[in-house]
Coordinates of C-alpha atoms in Angstrom, one line a residue:
X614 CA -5.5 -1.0 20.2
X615 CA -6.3 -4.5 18.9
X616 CA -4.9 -3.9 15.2
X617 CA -5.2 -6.4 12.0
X618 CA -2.0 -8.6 12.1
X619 CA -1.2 -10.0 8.7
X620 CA 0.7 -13.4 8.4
X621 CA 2.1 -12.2 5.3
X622 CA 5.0 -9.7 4.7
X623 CA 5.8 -6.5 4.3
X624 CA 3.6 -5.1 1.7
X625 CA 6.2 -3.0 -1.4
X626 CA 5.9 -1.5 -4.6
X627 CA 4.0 -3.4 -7.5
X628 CA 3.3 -2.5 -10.9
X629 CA -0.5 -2.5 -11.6
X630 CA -2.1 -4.3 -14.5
X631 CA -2.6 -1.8 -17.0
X632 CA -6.7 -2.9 -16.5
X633 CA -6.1 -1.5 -13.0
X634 CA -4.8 1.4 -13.3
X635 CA -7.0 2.4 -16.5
X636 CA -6.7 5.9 -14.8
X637 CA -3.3 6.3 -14.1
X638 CA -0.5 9.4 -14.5
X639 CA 1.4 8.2 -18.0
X640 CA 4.7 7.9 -17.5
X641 CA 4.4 7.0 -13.3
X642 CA 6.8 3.8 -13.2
X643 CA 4.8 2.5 -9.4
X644 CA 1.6 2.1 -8.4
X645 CA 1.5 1.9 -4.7
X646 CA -0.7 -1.2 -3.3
X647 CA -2.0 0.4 0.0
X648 CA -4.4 -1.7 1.7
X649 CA -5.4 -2.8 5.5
X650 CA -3.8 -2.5 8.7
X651 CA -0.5 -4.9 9.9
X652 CA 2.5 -5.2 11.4
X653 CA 5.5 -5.5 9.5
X654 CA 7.9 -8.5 10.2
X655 CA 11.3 -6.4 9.6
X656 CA 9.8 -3.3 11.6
X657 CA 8.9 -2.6 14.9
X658 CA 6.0 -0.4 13.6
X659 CA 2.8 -1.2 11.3
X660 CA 2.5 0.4 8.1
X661 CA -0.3 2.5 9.0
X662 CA -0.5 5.9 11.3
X663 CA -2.8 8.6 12.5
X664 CA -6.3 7.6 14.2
X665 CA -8.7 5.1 13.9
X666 CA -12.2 4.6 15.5
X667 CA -14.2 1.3 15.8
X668 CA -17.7 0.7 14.6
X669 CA -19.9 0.5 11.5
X670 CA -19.7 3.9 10.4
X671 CA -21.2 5.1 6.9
X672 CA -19.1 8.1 6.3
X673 CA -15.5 9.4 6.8
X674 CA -13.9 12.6 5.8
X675 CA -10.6 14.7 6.5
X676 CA -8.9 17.4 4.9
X677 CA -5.0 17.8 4.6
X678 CA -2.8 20.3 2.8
X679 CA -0.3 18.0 0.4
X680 CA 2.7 18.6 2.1
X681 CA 6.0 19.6 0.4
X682 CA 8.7 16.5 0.1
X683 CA 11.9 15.8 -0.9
X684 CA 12.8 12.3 -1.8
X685 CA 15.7 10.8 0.3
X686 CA 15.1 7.5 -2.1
X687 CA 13.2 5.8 -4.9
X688 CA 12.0 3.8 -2.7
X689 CA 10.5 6.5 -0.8
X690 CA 6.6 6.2 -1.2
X691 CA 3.7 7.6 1.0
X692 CA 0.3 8.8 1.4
X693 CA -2.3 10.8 3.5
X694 CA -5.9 9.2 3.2
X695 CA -9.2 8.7 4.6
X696 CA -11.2 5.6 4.8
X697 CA -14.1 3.2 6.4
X698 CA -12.8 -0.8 7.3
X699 CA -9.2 -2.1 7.2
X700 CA -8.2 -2.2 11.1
X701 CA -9.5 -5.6 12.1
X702 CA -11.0 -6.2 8.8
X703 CA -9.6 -7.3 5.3
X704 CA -11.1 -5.1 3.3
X705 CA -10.4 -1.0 2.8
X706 CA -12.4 1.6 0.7
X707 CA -10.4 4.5 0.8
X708 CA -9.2 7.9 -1.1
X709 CA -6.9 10.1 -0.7
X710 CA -2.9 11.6 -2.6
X711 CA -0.1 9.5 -2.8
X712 CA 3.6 10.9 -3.6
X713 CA 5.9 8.6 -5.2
X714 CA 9.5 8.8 -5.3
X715 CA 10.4 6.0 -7.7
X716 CA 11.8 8.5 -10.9
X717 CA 14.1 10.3 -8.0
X718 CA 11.0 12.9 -7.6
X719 CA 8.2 13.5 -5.8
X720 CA 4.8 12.7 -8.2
X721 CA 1.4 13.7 -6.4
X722 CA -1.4 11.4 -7.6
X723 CA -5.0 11.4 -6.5
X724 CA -6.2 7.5 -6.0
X725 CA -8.8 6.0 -4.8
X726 CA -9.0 2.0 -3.7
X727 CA -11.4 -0.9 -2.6
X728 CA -8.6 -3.1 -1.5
X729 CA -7.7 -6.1 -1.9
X730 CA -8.3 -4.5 -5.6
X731 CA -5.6 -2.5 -7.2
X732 CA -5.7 1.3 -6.5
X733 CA -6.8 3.5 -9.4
X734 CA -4.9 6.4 -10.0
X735 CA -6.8 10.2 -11.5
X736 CA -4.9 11.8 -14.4
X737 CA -5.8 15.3 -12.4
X738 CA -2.9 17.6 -11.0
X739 CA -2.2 17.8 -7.5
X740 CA 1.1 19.8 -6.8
X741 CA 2.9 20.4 -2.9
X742 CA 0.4 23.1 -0.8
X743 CA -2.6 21.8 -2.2
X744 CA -5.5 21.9 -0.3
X745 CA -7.4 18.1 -0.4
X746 CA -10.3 16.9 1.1
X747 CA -11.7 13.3 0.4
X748 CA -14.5 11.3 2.2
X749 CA -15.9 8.0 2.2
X750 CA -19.8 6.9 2.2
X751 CA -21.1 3.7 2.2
X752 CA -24.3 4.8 0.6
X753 CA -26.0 0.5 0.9
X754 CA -25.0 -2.0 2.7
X755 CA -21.8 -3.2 0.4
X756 CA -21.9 0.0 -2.0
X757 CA -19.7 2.9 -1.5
X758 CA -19.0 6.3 -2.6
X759 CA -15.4 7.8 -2.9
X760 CA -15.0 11.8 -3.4
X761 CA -11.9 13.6 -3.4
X762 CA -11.7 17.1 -4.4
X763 CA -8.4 19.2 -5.0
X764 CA -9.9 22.9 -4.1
X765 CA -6.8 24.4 -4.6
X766 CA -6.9 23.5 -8.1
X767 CA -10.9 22.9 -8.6
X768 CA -11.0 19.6 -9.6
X769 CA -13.4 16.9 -7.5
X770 CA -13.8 13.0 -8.2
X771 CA -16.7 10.4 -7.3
X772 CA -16.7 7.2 -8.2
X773 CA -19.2 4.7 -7.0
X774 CA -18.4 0.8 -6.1
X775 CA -19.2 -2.2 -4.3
X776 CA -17.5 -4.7 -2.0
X777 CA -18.4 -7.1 0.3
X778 CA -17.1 -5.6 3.8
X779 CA -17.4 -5.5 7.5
X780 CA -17.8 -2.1 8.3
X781 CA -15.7 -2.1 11.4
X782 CA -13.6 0.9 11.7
X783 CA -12.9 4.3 10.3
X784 CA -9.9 6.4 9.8
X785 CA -7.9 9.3 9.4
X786 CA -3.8 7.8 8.2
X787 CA -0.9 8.2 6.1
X788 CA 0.7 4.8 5.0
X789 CA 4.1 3.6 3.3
X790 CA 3.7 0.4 2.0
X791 CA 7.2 0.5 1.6
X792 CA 8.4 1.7 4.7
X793 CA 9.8 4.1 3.5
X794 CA 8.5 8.1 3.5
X795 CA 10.5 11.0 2.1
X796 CA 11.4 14.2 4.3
X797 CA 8.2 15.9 4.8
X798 CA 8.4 19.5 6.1
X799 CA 6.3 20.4 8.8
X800 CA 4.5 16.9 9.2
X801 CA 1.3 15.8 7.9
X802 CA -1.4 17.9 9.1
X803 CA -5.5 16.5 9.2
X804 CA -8.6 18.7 9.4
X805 CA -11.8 18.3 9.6
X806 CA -12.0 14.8 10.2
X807 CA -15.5 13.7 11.4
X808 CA -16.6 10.4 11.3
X809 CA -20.4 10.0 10.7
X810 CA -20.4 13.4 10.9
X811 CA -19.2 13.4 14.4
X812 CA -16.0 15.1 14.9
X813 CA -12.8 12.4 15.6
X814 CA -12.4 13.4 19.1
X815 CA -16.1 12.0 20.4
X816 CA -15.8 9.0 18.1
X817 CA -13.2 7.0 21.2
X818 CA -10.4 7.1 18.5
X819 CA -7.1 5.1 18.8
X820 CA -3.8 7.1 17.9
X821 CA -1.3 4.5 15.6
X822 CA 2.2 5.1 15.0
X823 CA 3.6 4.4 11.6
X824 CA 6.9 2.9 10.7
X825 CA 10.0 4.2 8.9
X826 CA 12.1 1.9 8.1
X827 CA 13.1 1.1 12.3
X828 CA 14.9 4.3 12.3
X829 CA 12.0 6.6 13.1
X830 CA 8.1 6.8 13.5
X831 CA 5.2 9.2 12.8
X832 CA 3.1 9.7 15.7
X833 CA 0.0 11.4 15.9
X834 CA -0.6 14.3 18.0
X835 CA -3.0 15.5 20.4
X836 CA -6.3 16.1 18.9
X837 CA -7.5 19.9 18.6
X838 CA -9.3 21.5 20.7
X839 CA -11.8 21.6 17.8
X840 CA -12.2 17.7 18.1
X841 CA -11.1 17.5 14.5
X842 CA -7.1 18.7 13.7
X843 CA -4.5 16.5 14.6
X844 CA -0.3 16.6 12.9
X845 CA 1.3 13.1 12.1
X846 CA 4.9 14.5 12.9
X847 CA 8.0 11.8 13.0
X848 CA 10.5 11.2 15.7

């Protein structure tokens, strides 16, 4: 694939203006600055893995069940979301549960993000075996809508916002801006994941690997034979 390749360096932990983060978990010391697509300088990977599909789509969706971590670091910082633009484009709407590792363990937090704005962060739980599922509409041509919806707890979110975008890509990913993911057992597994309502598989997706570090990389796997499962595991 032709991904976005970012002159500037690897992206790593910030702390949001208070403004920015008027939704955020008290007491969370990060918040994670996720954003689009590029290839580190220090690491062999890109920052992003899982699948991406090309083209102006108007909605996006997955499910995932929050996986259960344990931090190797506090530097250790990841997260599973969907979202429309980013891969060739500089601009991401996107949703979906980061886990931070920053006070030594792993917080679950529900975001959402139009990047290059700061991510907001929900105040609602979201706990390891969780089930998630989040999805992205552009409902006009530079207004979206972000839900994501914690069904194991019953809690949903929608928030509604514009940005001036491209539309040219839609995706299924986990991210570490910091390179840097905690031991995940079992892998990241996606459902579900339909892109204008058309399941991944018949949308001509491209599989990207994410980085770890330069010691290992998550990989996506095969799609399912549904068209619409596939496991980020890392090697």
């Amino acid at each position: 694939m032709s991904g976005f390749v970012s002159s500037r360096p690897v992206r790593v932990l910030t702390v949001a203006a208070a403004a920015a983060a008027s939704l955020a978990v008290s007491g969370t010391a990060h918040a994670a600055v996720f954003g689009e697509h590029f290839h580190g300088h220090q690491f062999s990977g890109g920052n992003w893995g899982g699948y991406v599909s090309f083209g102006s789509f108007t909605t996006a969706t997955a499910s995932w069940t929050e996986p259960s971590v344990s931090c190797t670091s506090t530097n250790d910082l990841f997260a599973p979301w969907v979202g429309i633009d980013g891969d060739g484009s500089s601009t991401v709407e996107q949703t979906g549960v980061a886990t931070d590792c920053s006070s030594g363990r792993p917080v679950y937090q529900a975001w959402y993000e139009m990047y290059p704005a700061a991510p907001v962060y929900y105040s609602n739980s979201v706990s390891a075996g969780d089930h998630i599922t989040a999805t992205v509409t552009r409902t006009a041509t530079n207004t979206y809508r972000l839900d994501i919806s914690d069904t194991t707890k019953g809690w949903s979110k929608t928030i509604t916002k514009s940005l001036t975008s491209k539309h040219a890509s839609a995706e299924a990913i986990i991210e570490s801006p910091t390179d840097s993911y905690p031991s995940i057992s079992g892998g990241i597994k996606f459902t579900g994941v339909k892109f204008n309502g058309t399941n991944l598989a018949s949308t001509s997706p491209s599989g990207l690997n994410a980085d770890d570090k330069g010691s290992y990389t998550w990989s996506p796997g095969a799609i399912g034979s549904d068209g619409q499962s596939f496991t980020m595991t890392r090697h």
